[in-house]
Coordinates of C-alpha atoms and ligand atoms in Angstrom, one line a residue:
M1 CA 0.0 0.0 0.0
C2 CA 1.8 3.1 -1.3
G3 CA 5.5 2.9 -1.9
I4 CA 8.3 5.4 -1.4
V5 CA 11.8 5.6 -2.9
G6 CA 14.3 8.4 -2.6
Y7 CA 17.8 8.9 -3.9
K8 CA 20.8 11.1 -3.1
G9 CA 24.1 10.4 -4.8
K10 CA 26.1 11.3 -7.9
Q11 CA 23.9 9.9 -10.7
Q12 CA 20.8 11.2 -12.4
P13 CA 18.2 9.4 -10.2
K14 CA 15.5 8.8 -12.8
D15 CA 16.4 5.1 -13.6
F16 CA 16.8 4.2 -9.9
L17 CA 13.5 5.9 -9.0
L18 CA 11.5 4.2 -11.8
E19 CA 13.0 0.8 -11.1
G20 CA 12.4 1.3 -7.3
L21 CA 8.7 2.1 -8.0
K22 CA 8.4 -1.0 -10.2
N23 CA 9.8 -3.1 -7.4
L24 CA 7.2 -1.7 -5.1
E25 CA 4.3 -2.2 -7.5
Y26 CA 3.3 -5.4 -5.7
R27 CA 2.2 -3.3 -2.7
G28 CA -0.8 -2.0 -4.8
Y29 CA -1.2 1.6 -6.2
D30 CA -3.4 3.6 -8.5
S31 CA -1.1 6.5 -9.4
S32 CA 2.5 7.5 -9.2
G33 CA 5.0 10.3 -9.5
I34 CA 8.5 11.5 -9.2
A35 CA 10.2 14.8 -8.1
L36 CA 13.8 15.7 -9.1
K37 CA 15.8 18.6 -7.7
N38 CA 19.0 20.5 -8.4
D39 CA 20.2 23.8 -7.1
D40 CA 17.9 25.9 -9.3
E41 CA 14.9 23.8 -10.1
I42 CA 12.3 21.2 -8.9
Q43 CA 10.6 19.1 -11.5
I44 CA 7.5 17.1 -10.6
I45 CA 5.9 14.5 -12.9
R46 CA 2.8 12.5 -11.9
S47 CA 0.5 10.1 -13.6
V48 CA -2.6 8.1 -13.0
G49 CA -2.6 4.3 -13.6
K50 CA 0.4 2.0 -14.2
I51 CA 4.0 3.0 -13.7
S52 CA 4.5 2.5 -17.4
S53 CA 2.4 5.6 -18.0
L54 CA 4.6 7.6 -15.6
E55 CA 7.6 6.2 -17.3
E56 CA 6.3 7.3 -20.7
K57 CA 5.7 10.8 -19.4
V58 CA 9.1 11.0 -17.7
N59 CA 10.8 9.8 -20.9
N60 CA 9.0 12.5 -22.9
E61 CA 10.2 15.3 -20.7
N62 CA 13.4 17.2 -20.7
L63 CA 14.7 16.2 -17.3
I64 CA 16.7 18.5 -15.2
N65 CA 20.3 17.6 -14.5
C66 CA 20.3 16.4 -10.9
S67 CA 21.5 13.8 -8.4
M68 CA 18.6 13.8 -5.9
G69 CA 15.0 12.7 -6.3
I70 CA 12.0 11.1 -4.6
A71 CA 9.2 9.0 -6.0
H72 CA 5.9 7.4 -4.9
T73 CA 3.2 5.0 -5.8
R74 CA -0.1 6.1 -4.3
W75 CA -3.0 3.9 -3.1
A76 CA -5.9 6.4 -2.8
T77 CA -7.2 7.2 0.7
H78 CA -8.1 10.9 0.7
G79 CA -9.3 11.8 -2.7
I80 CA -9.7 9.8 -5.9
P81 CA -6.8 8.6 -8.0
S82 CA -5.9 11.6 -10.1
E83 CA -2.8 13.5 -11.1
E84 CA -3.6 16.3 -8.6
N85 CA -3.9 13.9 -5.8
A86 CA -0.8 11.8 -6.8
H87 CA 2.5 12.5 -4.9
P88 CA 5.0 14.2 -4.7
H89 CA 3.2 17.3 -3.3
R90 CA 4.8 20.6 -3.1
V91 CA 3.9 23.5 -0.8
G92 CA 6.3 26.5 -0.6
N93 CA 9.7 25.3 0.2
V94 CA 8.7 21.7 0.8
T95 CA 8.3 18.8 -1.6
L96 CA 7.5 15.4 -0.2
V97 CA 6.0 11.9 -0.7
H98 CA 4.0 10.2 2.1
N99 CA 2.7 6.8 3.1
G100 CA 0.0 6.5 5.8
I101 CA -2.9 8.7 6.8
I102 CA -2.9 12.0 8.6
E103 CA -6.0 11.7 10.8
N104 CA -6.2 15.3 11.8
A105 CA -5.7 16.6 8.3
S106 CA -9.2 18.3 8.0
E107 CA -8.7 20.3 11.3
L108 CA -5.2 21.3 10.2
K109 CA -6.4 22.2 6.7
E110 CA -9.0 24.6 8.2
E111 CA -6.4 26.4 10.2
L112 CA -4.0 26.6 7.2
L113 CA -6.8 27.9 4.9
K114 CA -7.3 30.8 7.4
E115 CA -3.6 31.5 6.9
N116 CA -4.3 31.7 3.2
V117 CA -2.5 28.5 2.2
V118 CA -3.7 27.4 -1.2
F119 CA -4.3 23.6 -1.7
N120 CA -4.2 21.9 -5.1
S121 CA -5.4 18.5 -4.0
E122 CA -7.8 16.7 -1.7
T123 CA -5.0 14.9 0.1
D124 CA -4.0 14.7 3.7
T125 CA -0.4 14.6 2.4
E126 CA -0.6 18.1 1.0
V127 CA -1.7 19.3 4.5
A128 CA 1.3 17.6 6.1
C129 CA 3.5 19.3 3.5
A130 CA 2.0 22.7 4.3
I131 CA 2.6 22.1 8.0
I132 CA 6.2 21.3 7.5
N133 CA 6.5 24.4 5.3
K134 CA 4.8 26.5 7.9
Y135 CA 7.5 25.5 10.5
Y136 CA 10.4 25.8 8.1
E137 CA 12.6 28.7 8.9
G138 CA 15.8 27.4 7.4
N139 CA 16.3 24.4 9.7
A140 CA 14.8 21.3 8.1
V141 CA 15.2 19.0 11.1
E142 CA 13.6 21.5 13.4
A143 CA 10.6 22.0 11.0
I144 CA 10.1 18.2 10.7
N145 CA 10.4 17.8 14.4
R146 CA 7.8 20.4 15.1
A147 CA 5.5 19.1 12.4
I148 CA 5.5 15.5 13.6
K149 CA 4.4 16.7 17.1
V150 CA 1.3 18.2 15.4
L151 CA 0.5 15.5 12.9
K152 CA -1.7 12.7 14.1
G153 CA -1.9 9.3 12.4
S154 CA 0.7 7.3 10.5
Y155 CA 3.4 8.5 8.1
A156 CA 6.5 7.7 6.3
F157 CA 7.8 10.9 4.6
C158 CA 10.7 11.4 2.2
I159 CA 11.3 15.2 1.9
F160 CA 13.4 17.8 0.3
F161 CA 13.5 21.6 0.7
E162 CA 13.9 24.1 -2.1
D163 CA 16.9 25.8 -0.6
S164 CA 18.8 22.7 0.6
D165 CA 20.6 19.9 -1.2
K166 CA 19.9 17.4 1.5
L167 CA 17.2 14.6 1.6
Y168 CA 15.2 13.9 4.7
A169 CA 13.1 11.0 5.9
V170 CA 10.9 10.3 9.0
R171 CA 8.4 7.7 9.9
K172 CA 5.7 6.6 12.4
D173 CA 3.6 3.4 12.0
S174 CA 4.6 3.1 8.3
P175 CA 7.8 1.4 7.3
L176 CA 10.9 3.1 5.8
I177 CA 14.5 2.1 5.5
I178 CA 17.8 3.7 4.4
G179 CA 20.0 1.8 2.0
Y180 CA 23.7 2.4 1.6
G181 CA 25.4 2.2 -1.9
E182 CA 28.8 3.5 -3.2
E183 CA 28.6 7.2 -2.7
E184 CA 24.8 7.1 -2.8
V185 CA 22.1 6.7 -0.3
Y186 CA 18.6 5.3 -0.9
V187 CA 15.4 5.7 1.1
A188 CA 12.7 3.0 0.5
S189 CA 9.5 1.5 1.9
D190 CA 11.2 -1.9 1.9
I191 CA 14.3 -3.7 0.9
A192 CA 12.7 -5.2 -2.3
A193 CA 12.8 -1.7 -3.8
I194 CA 16.6 -1.4 -3.6
I195 CA 18.0 -4.9 -3.4
S196 CA 19.4 -4.7 -6.9
Y197 CA 21.5 -1.7 -5.8
T198 CA 22.5 -2.7 -2.3
N199 CA 21.9 -5.2 0.5
K200 CA 23.2 -2.9 3.2
Y201 CA 20.5 -1.0 5.1
S202 CA 19.3 0.4 8.4
L203 CA 15.7 0.4 9.8
I204 CA 14.4 3.9 10.6
E205 CA 12.7 3.8 14.0
E206 CA 9.6 5.8 14.9
N207 CA 10.2 9.6 14.7
E208 CA 13.9 9.4 14.0
I209 CA 14.8 12.1 11.5
V210 CA 17.2 11.1 8.8
E211 CA 19.3 13.8 7.1
I212 CA 21.1 12.7 4.0
G213 CA 23.9 15.1 2.8
D214 CA 27.5 14.1 2.3
R215 CA 26.9 11.7 5.1
V216 CA 23.8 10.3 6.8
T217 CA 22.9 11.7 10.3
V218 CA 20.0 10.3 12.3
T219 CA 18.5 12.1 15.3
L220 CA 15.7 11.5 17.7
D221 CA 14.5 14.6 19.6
G222 CA 17.8 16.3 18.7
N223 CA 20.0 13.5 19.9
V224 CA 22.2 11.7 17.4
V225 CA 21.4 8.0 17.0
N226 CA 24.0 5.5 15.7
K227 CA 22.3 3.2 13.3
E228 CA 23.1 -0.5 13.0
V229 CA 23.8 -1.5 9.4
L230 CA 22.1 -4.7 8.5
T231 CA 22.6 -7.1 5.5
A232 CA 19.5 -8.2 3.7
T233 CA 19.4 -11.9 3.0
I234 CA 17.0 -11.8 0.1
S235 CA 18.6 -12.0 -3.3
A236 CA 17.8 -9.7 -6.3
D237 CA 16.5 -12.8 -8.2
S238 CA 13.8 -13.4 -5.7
K239 CA 12.0 -10.5 -7.4
D240 CA 12.2 -12.3 -10.8
K241 CA 9.4 -14.4 -12.1
C242 CA 11.9 -17.2 -13.0
G243 CA 10.1 -18.0 -16.2
Y244 CA 6.6 -18.2 -14.6
E245 CA 3.9 -16.1 -16.3
H246 CA 2.9 -14.6 -13.0
Y247 CA 4.3 -14.1 -9.5
M248 CA 1.3 -15.7 -8.0
L249 CA 2.1 -19.0 -9.9
K250 CA 5.8 -18.8 -9.1
E251 CA 5.0 -18.3 -5.4
I252 CA 2.5 -21.2 -5.3
M253 CA 5.1 -23.4 -7.0
E254 CA 7.7 -22.4 -4.3
E255 CA 5.5 -23.8 -1.6
P256 CA 7.2 -27.2 -1.2
L257 CA 10.6 -25.4 -0.9
V258 CA 9.5 -22.8 1.6
L259 CA 7.6 -25.4 3.6
E260 CA 10.8 -27.5 3.9
K261 CA 12.8 -24.4 5.0
T262 CA 10.2 -23.3 7.5
L263 CA 9.4 -26.6 9.1
K264 CA 12.9 -28.1 9.3
P265 CA 14.1 -26.4 12.5
Y266 CA 11.0 -27.5 14.3
I267 CA 11.0 -31.1 12.9
D268 CA 14.5 -31.3 14.3
N269 CA 13.5 -29.8 17.6
L270 CA 9.9 -29.2 18.6
D271 CA 11.1 -27.6 21.8
K272 CA 11.9 -24.5 19.8
L273 CA 8.1 -23.9 19.7
P274 CA 6.2 -22.3 22.5
D275 CA 3.9 -24.6 24.4
L276 CA 0.3 -23.1 24.1
T277 CA -0.9 -25.3 27.0
E278 CA 0.9 -22.9 29.4
Y279 CA -2.0 -20.5 28.7
E280 CA -5.7 -20.8 29.6
E281 CA -6.9 -18.9 26.5
I282 CA -5.5 -18.1 23.1
H283 CA -6.6 -15.1 21.0
I284 CA -5.5 -15.3 17.4
V285 CA -5.7 -11.8 15.8
A286 CA -5.0 -11.0 12.1
C287 CA -6.5 -9.6 8.9
G288 CA -7.7 -11.3 5.6
S289 CA -6.0 -14.5 4.7
A290 CA -3.8 -14.4 7.8
M291 CA -7.0 -14.4 9.8
Y292 CA -8.3 -17.4 7.8
A293 CA -5.0 -19.2 8.6
G294 CA -5.9 -18.4 12.2
M295 CA -9.3 -20.1 11.7
I296 CA -7.5 -23.3 10.8
G297 CA -5.2 -22.9 13.8
K298 CA -8.2 -22.4 16.1
T299 CA -9.9 -25.6 14.8
L300 CA -6.8 -27.7 15.1
I301 CA -6.0 -26.4 18.6
E302 CA -9.6 -26.7 19.9
E303 CA -10.1 -30.2 18.4
N304 CA -6.9 -31.6 19.7
T305 CA -6.5 -29.9 23.2
N306 CA -8.7 -28.5 25.9
L307 CA -7.7 -24.9 25.2
R308 CA -10.1 -22.1 24.4
V309 CA -9.2 -20.2 21.2
T310 CA -10.9 -17.1 19.7
V311 CA -10.0 -15.7 16.3
E312 CA -10.7 -12.0 15.7
V313 CA -10.3 -9.7 12.8
A314 CA -7.7 -7.2 14.0
S315 CA -9.7 -4.1 12.9
E316 CA -12.5 -5.2 15.4
Y317 CA -10.2 -6.6 18.1
R318 CA -8.3 -3.3 18.4
Y319 CA -11.5 -1.4 19.3
K320 CA -13.7 -4.0 21.0
K321 CA -14.0 -4.7 24.7
V322 CA -11.7 -7.6 25.4
I323 CA -11.7 -9.3 28.8
Y324 CA -8.3 -10.6 29.8
D325 CA -9.3 -12.5 32.9
R326 CA -7.3 -15.7 32.2
K327 CA -3.7 -16.3 31.4
T328 CA -3.9 -15.4 27.7
L329 CA -1.6 -15.5 24.8
V330 CA -2.3 -13.2 21.8
I331 CA -1.0 -14.6 18.6
L332 CA -0.6 -12.1 15.8
I333 CA -0.4 -13.4 12.3
S334 CA 1.0 -11.1 9.6
Q335 CA 3.0 -11.7 6.4
S336 CA 4.2 -8.1 6.1
G337 CA 4.4 -7.4 9.8
E338 CA 3.2 -3.9 8.9
T339 CA -0.6 -4.3 8.8
A340 CA -1.9 -1.2 10.7
D341 CA -4.8 -3.0 12.5
T342 CA -2.7 -6.0 13.5
I343 CA -0.1 -3.7 14.9
A344 CA -2.8 -1.8 16.9
A345 CA -4.2 -5.1 18.2
M346 CA -0.7 -6.2 19.3
R347 CA -0.1 -2.9 21.1
K348 CA -3.5 -3.2 22.8
A349 CA -2.6 -6.6 24.2
K350 CA 0.8 -5.4 25.3
M351 CA -0.7 -2.4 27.1
A352 CA -2.9 -4.8 29.0
G353 CA 0.2 -6.8 30.0
I354 CA -0.7 -9.8 27.9
E355 CA 2.0 -11.9 26.2
T356 CA 2.2 -11.7 22.5
L357 CA 3.5 -14.1 19.9
A358 CA 3.9 -13.1 16.2
I359 CA 3.9 -15.4 13.2
V360 CA 5.5 -13.2 10.7
N361 CA 7.4 -13.2 7.4
V362 CA 9.3 -9.9 7.3
V363 CA 12.2 -9.8 9.7
G364 CA 12.6 -6.2 10.9
S365 CA 9.0 -5.3 10.4
T366 CA 7.1 -3.5 13.2
I367 CA 5.3 -6.6 14.4
A368 CA 8.5 -8.7 14.3
R369 CA 10.2 -6.0 16.4
E370 CA 7.5 -5.2 18.9
S371 CA 5.9 -8.5 19.6
G372 CA 7.0 -10.4 22.7
N373 CA 8.0 -13.5 20.8
Q374 CA 8.3 -14.3 17.1
L375 CA 8.0 -17.4 14.9
F376 CA 9.4 -16.5 11.5
I377 CA 8.0 -18.2 8.4
E378 CA 10.6 -18.4 5.6
A379 CA 8.4 -17.4 2.7
G380 CA 11.0 -14.9 1.3
P381 CA 9.6 -11.9 -0.6
E382 CA 6.0 -12.4 -1.7
I383 CA 5.4 -10.1 -4.7
A384 CA 1.9 -11.1 -5.9
V385 CA -0.6 -9.0 -4.0
A386 CA -2.8 -12.0 -3.1
T387 CA -0.9 -14.1 -0.6
T388 CA -0.3 -17.8 -1.3
K389 CA 3.0 -19.2 0.0
A390 CA 3.0 -17.0 3.1
Y391 CA -0.6 -18.1 4.0
M392 CA 0.5 -21.7 3.5
L393 CA 3.4 -21.2 5.9
Q394 CA 1.1 -19.5 8.4
V395 CA -1.1 -22.6 8.3
A396 CA 1.9 -24.9 8.7
M397 CA 3.2 -23.0 11.7
L398 CA -0.2 -23.1 13.4
S399 CA -0.4 -26.8 12.6
L400 CA 2.9 -27.3 14.4
L401 CA 1.8 -25.2 17.4
A402 CA -1.5 -27.2 17.6
Y403 CA 0.4 -30.5 17.3
K404 CA 2.9 -29.5 20.1
A405 CA 0.0 -28.4 22.3
A406 CA -1.8 -31.7 21.7
L407 CA 1.4 -33.6 22.5
S408 CA 1.8 -31.7 25.8
S409 CA -1.8 -32.4 26.6
G410 CA -1.1 -36.1 26.1
L411 CA -3.9 -36.2 23.5
V412 CA -1.7 -37.5 20.6
N413 CA 1.4 -39.5 20.2
D414 CA 4.6 -38.4 18.5
S415 CA 4.2 -40.7 15.5
V416 CA 2.4 -37.9 13.7
M417 CA 5.6 -35.9 13.5
N418 CA 7.0 -38.3 10.9
E419 CA 4.2 -37.2 8.6
I420 CA 5.2 -33.6 8.6
K421 CA 8.4 -34.6 6.8
I422 CA 6.5 -35.8 3.8
V423 CA 4.3 -32.7 3.5
P424 CA 6.5 -30.8 1.1
R425 CA 6.6 -33.9 -1.2
M426 CA 2.8 -34.3 -1.1
V427 CA 2.4 -30.6 -1.9
R428 CA 4.7 -31.0 -4.9
E429 CA 2.5 -33.8 -6.2
I430 CA -0.6 -31.7 -5.7
L431 CA 1.0 -28.8 -7.6
D432 CA 1.8 -31.1 -10.5
R433 CA -1.8 -31.7 -11.3
R434 CA -2.1 -28.4 -13.2
D435 CA -4.4 -30.0 -15.9
D436 CA -7.0 -30.9 -13.3
Y437 CA -7.2 -27.4 -12.0
L438 CA -7.4 -25.9 -15.5
E439 CA -10.2 -28.3 -16.4
I440 CA -12.2 -27.2 -13.3
A441 CA -11.4 -23.6 -14.1
K442 CA -12.7 -23.9 -17.6
S443 CA -16.0 -25.3 -16.3
I444 CA -16.6 -22.4 -13.9
Y445 CA -14.8 -19.2 -15.0
E446 CA -17.8 -17.7 -16.8
R447 CA -20.1 -17.9 -13.7
D448 CA -21.1 -14.9 -11.6
D449 CA -21.3 -16.7 -8.3
I450 CA -19.3 -19.5 -6.8
F451 CA -19.8 -21.2 -3.4
F452 CA -17.4 -23.1 -1.2
I453 CA -18.7 -25.4 1.5
G454 CA -17.2 -27.5 4.3
R455 CA -17.6 -28.3 7.9
K456 CA -15.2 -27.7 10.8
I457 CA -11.6 -27.7 9.5
D458 CA -12.9 -28.0 5.9
Y459 CA -14.9 -24.8 6.4
A460 CA -11.9 -23.0 7.8
V461 CA -9.9 -24.0 4.7
S462 CA -12.7 -23.0 2.3
M463 CA -12.8 -19.4 3.6
E464 CA -9.4 -18.7 2.1
G465 CA -10.3 -20.7 -1.0
S466 CA -13.2 -18.3 -1.5
L467 CA -11.2 -15.2 -0.8
K468 CA -8.4 -16.2 -3.2
L469 CA -10.9 -16.8 -6.0
K470 CA -12.8 -13.6 -5.5
E471 CA -9.8 -11.3 -5.2
V472 CA -7.9 -12.5 -8.3
S473 CA -10.8 -13.4 -10.6
Y474 CA -13.4 -10.8 -9.5
I475 CA -16.1 -13.5 -9.4
H476 CA -18.5 -13.2 -6.4
S477 CA -17.8 -16.1 -4.1
E478 CA -18.7 -17.1 -0.6
A479 CA -17.7 -19.8 1.8
Y480 CA -20.4 -21.5 3.9
Q481 CA -20.5 -24.0 6.7
A482 CA -22.0 -26.8 4.7
G483 CA -25.0 -27.2 7.1
E484 CA -25.8 -23.5 7.0
L485 CA -26.3 -23.1 3.2
K486 CA -29.9 -24.2 3.3
H487 CA -30.8 -21.5 5.8
G488 CA -31.0 -18.9 3.1
T489 CA -28.1 -18.8 0.6
I490 CA -29.2 -21.9 -1.2
S491 CA -31.8 -19.7 -2.9
L492 CA -28.9 -18.5 -5.1
V493 CA -28.0 -22.0 -6.3
D494 CA -29.4 -22.8 -9.7
D495 CA -28.5 -24.6 -12.8
G496 CA -24.8 -24.8 -13.1
T497 CA -23.9 -22.7 -10.0
P498 CA -20.4 -24.0 -9.0
V499 CA -20.2 -25.4 -5.5
I500 CA -16.8 -26.4 -4.4
S501 CA -17.0 -28.8 -1.4
I502 CA -14.1 -29.7 0.8
I503 CA -14.5 -33.0 2.5
T504 CA -11.6 -34.3 4.5
D505 CA -12.9 -34.6 8.0
K506 CA -13.9 -38.2 8.3
D507 CA -16.2 -37.7 11.3
I508 CA -18.4 -35.3 9.5
K509 CA -18.0 -36.5 5.9
E510 CA -21.4 -38.1 5.5
K511 CA -23.1 -34.9 6.7
T512 CA -21.3 -32.7 4.1
I513 CA -22.1 -35.2 1.4
S514 CA -25.8 -34.8 2.2
N515 CA -25.3 -31.0 1.8
V516 CA -23.7 -31.6 -1.6
Q517 CA -26.7 -33.7 -2.6
E518 CA -29.0 -30.8 -1.6
V519 CA -27.2 -28.4 -4.0
K520 CA -26.9 -31.1 -6.7
A521 CA -30.6 -31.5 -6.6
R522 CA -30.9 -27.8 -7.4
G523 CA -28.7 -28.1 -10.4
A524 CA -25.3 -27.1 -8.9
K525 CA -22.1 -28.1 -10.6
C526 CA -20.4 -30.0 -7.8
I527 CA -16.7 -30.0 -7.4
I528 CA -15.3 -32.1 -4.6
I529 CA -11.9 -31.9 -3.0
S530 CA -11.5 -34.9 -0.7
N531 CA -9.0 -37.3 0.7
E532 CA -11.4 -40.2 -0.2
E533 CA -12.9 -41.3 -3.5
I534 CA -16.3 -39.7 -3.7
T535 CA -18.1 -40.4 -7.0
G536 CA -21.2 -39.2 -8.7
Y537 CA -20.3 -35.5 -9.0
D538 CA -18.9 -33.3 -11.7
H539 CA -15.2 -33.2 -10.6
L540 CA -13.2 -34.8 -7.9
I541 CA -9.7 -33.8 -6.8
Q542 CA -8.5 -36.5 -4.5
V543 CA -5.7 -35.4 -2.2
P544 CA -3.6 -37.7 0.0
K545 CA -5.0 -38.7 3.3
M546 CA -2.9 -37.0 6.1
S547 CA -3.3 -36.7 9.9
D548 CA -5.8 -33.9 10.8
F549 CA -2.9 -31.6 11.7
F550 CA -1.4 -31.5 8.2
Q551 CA -4.5 -32.3 6.0
P552 CA -5.2 -28.6 5.2
L553 CA -1.7 -28.3 3.7
V554 CA -2.5 -30.5 0.8
V555 CA -5.9 -28.9 0.1
V556 CA -4.8 -25.3 0.1
P557 CA -2.7 -25.5 -3.1
C558 CA -5.6 -27.0 -5.1
L559 CA -7.7 -24.0 -4.1
Q560 CA -5.0 -21.5 -4.9
L561 CA -4.4 -23.0 -8.4
I562 CA -8.1 -23.1 -9.2
A563 CA -8.3 -19.4 -8.3
Y564 CA -5.2 -18.8 -10.4
E565 CA -6.5 -20.6 -13.5
V566 CA -9.9 -19.0 -13.3
A567 CA -8.3 -15.5 -13.1
K568 CA -6.1 -16.3 -16.0
L569 CA -9.0 -17.5 -18.2
R570 CA -10.8 -14.2 -17.3
G571 CA -7.8 -12.2 -18.4
C572 CA -7.4 -10.5 -14.9
D573 CA -4.4 -8.7 -13.7
I574 CA -3.5 -11.6 -11.5
D575 CA -0.5 -10.2 -9.6
K576 CA -2.1 -6.8 -9.0
P577 CA -5.9 -7.2 -8.5
K578 CA -7.7 -3.9 -8.7
N579 CA -8.2 -2.0 -5.5
L580 CA -6.0 -4.3 -3.4
A581 CA -2.7 -3.4 -1.6
K582 CA -0.1 -5.8 -0.4
S583 CA 0.7 -4.3 2.8
V584 CA -2.3 -2.5 4.4
T585 CA -0.6 0.2 6.4
V586 CA -3.7 2.3 7.0
E587 CA -6.9 1.4 9.0
Ligands
F6R601 C1 -5.2 -11.7 0.6 C2 -4.2 -11.0 1.4 C3 -4.7 -10.2 2.5 C4 -3.7 -10.3 3.7 C5 -4.1 -9.3 4.8 C6 -3.1 -9.3 5.9 O1 -4.7 -12.4 -0.4 O2 -3.1 -11.0 1.1 O3 -6.0 -10.6 3.0 O4 -3.6 -11.6 4.2 O5 -4.1 -8.0 4.2 O6 -1.8 -9.0 5.5 P1 -0.5 -9.3 6.5 O7 -0.4 -10.8 6.5 O8 0.6 -8.7 5.8 O9 -0.8 -8.7 7.8

């Protein structure tokens, strides 16, 4: 969600800035822009739509000779996607790009209007720009420091001033890093933007002000901060599609490999995992797919231990009344580690003195740094906006946690552990059946509505199957507990309506099959995913039978590939579905 890159060095920054923006495309955006500066001039170019249209505009302009610039991809919050609302914004002396939301922008704007400030956009960013300009009397750090005391909300800013040749950056609740090259310094929302230029970087902490001149100086409230220089472990090729047509497909195909990498340390030593049975209650809090991974975790833990588990959407949990009257562990799940609502939920639990455990992909992200304990999934960079491999690993990590809790409760034996070793191989076999998924996709891609049904763990898995399909293919889709469909929604089922049923839980299998019969009787096209042979329906994908703990891991890839093939047949922009952002850093 929004991306920032900045450059100060010896070269013309255009190529770096455009490449940096392309590397951040996966975060989601609807407009973009760049600003270049030399001693005499500031040049701002902005465009709506794809970065290619910005690139075309930039290439058609006579660019100023310079060695400093900033650039931005915007995901609209205040004001429609338009050239006026795109960043960079300039007010007086100040030009900047911004990620986040300034919550008190309307009040500040009213005051500034009384002071005759003229605004050219509907954005909160232009208000922040005007505030910094208001406080600027020749000392940039002081102006930024005063402004951030007034601005409420979240921000990552990269800024330059008309009468200075330095570049500045500051952040709160929205990520930003500094990268170090040979005689050049970069600012970026994440390492993926700059990894082809450098792997040396520092994290900018909340409200530290970065001043980039001939050297980099970082201060917090006027005191100099020495920054640790980190080395990124991702490689530049992890951003390549490696011959796959889409990142989504590449990332699904990586699942066996990343599963192996993530699970290995715990297969070798389960003691590395926390024991959930030390708690009386578990709250799993996350957003979107991560929350659906949590639903699988809840089912596995509750079915196999005597623990109480709730799963909450983070945007609700952060504001609702939560009673912490038992020894509670709050598990936060987040691929990016930067989801605003999940961060807020984590801070709420911490404020109440509750222990937190994060299941997170990005090392160095806010959730990774602030949570009490962390379990890192080893997904590597996930570029496609719709999550696949990271979700798979979140499920795998929760399966291990549930298994360990069941072992501690004495409710299972340790023979199950041998099975986890074969999961990556099983997943590889499932992924190889591309023709089956394509055949199913061909039979459903022209429909307007698709339903997923399942009971218990199968329902938990189907929720993500439905989300994946709708977000990449734009087909309306819903997941239902199989027994619930007839309480209303079945009225939407008619001739040919696809109903994808997941049937792996042996205890409840017959009940779900009865529900499939009900939709079949109303003309539905019945697609079954099961670990048993179930005949008499339109399609069957038979997956290997696994222990309950690991069964979802062989169903998930089938659903992801069906969603992928449907989206491809519909000609959708698979890696960047409309309106979606990868890292949702605003509420
Ligand atoms: C859907 C998807 C989102 C994310 C959600 C949480 O494909 O990717 O639903 O799962 O926005 O993001 P993280 O895991 O980064 O907190």
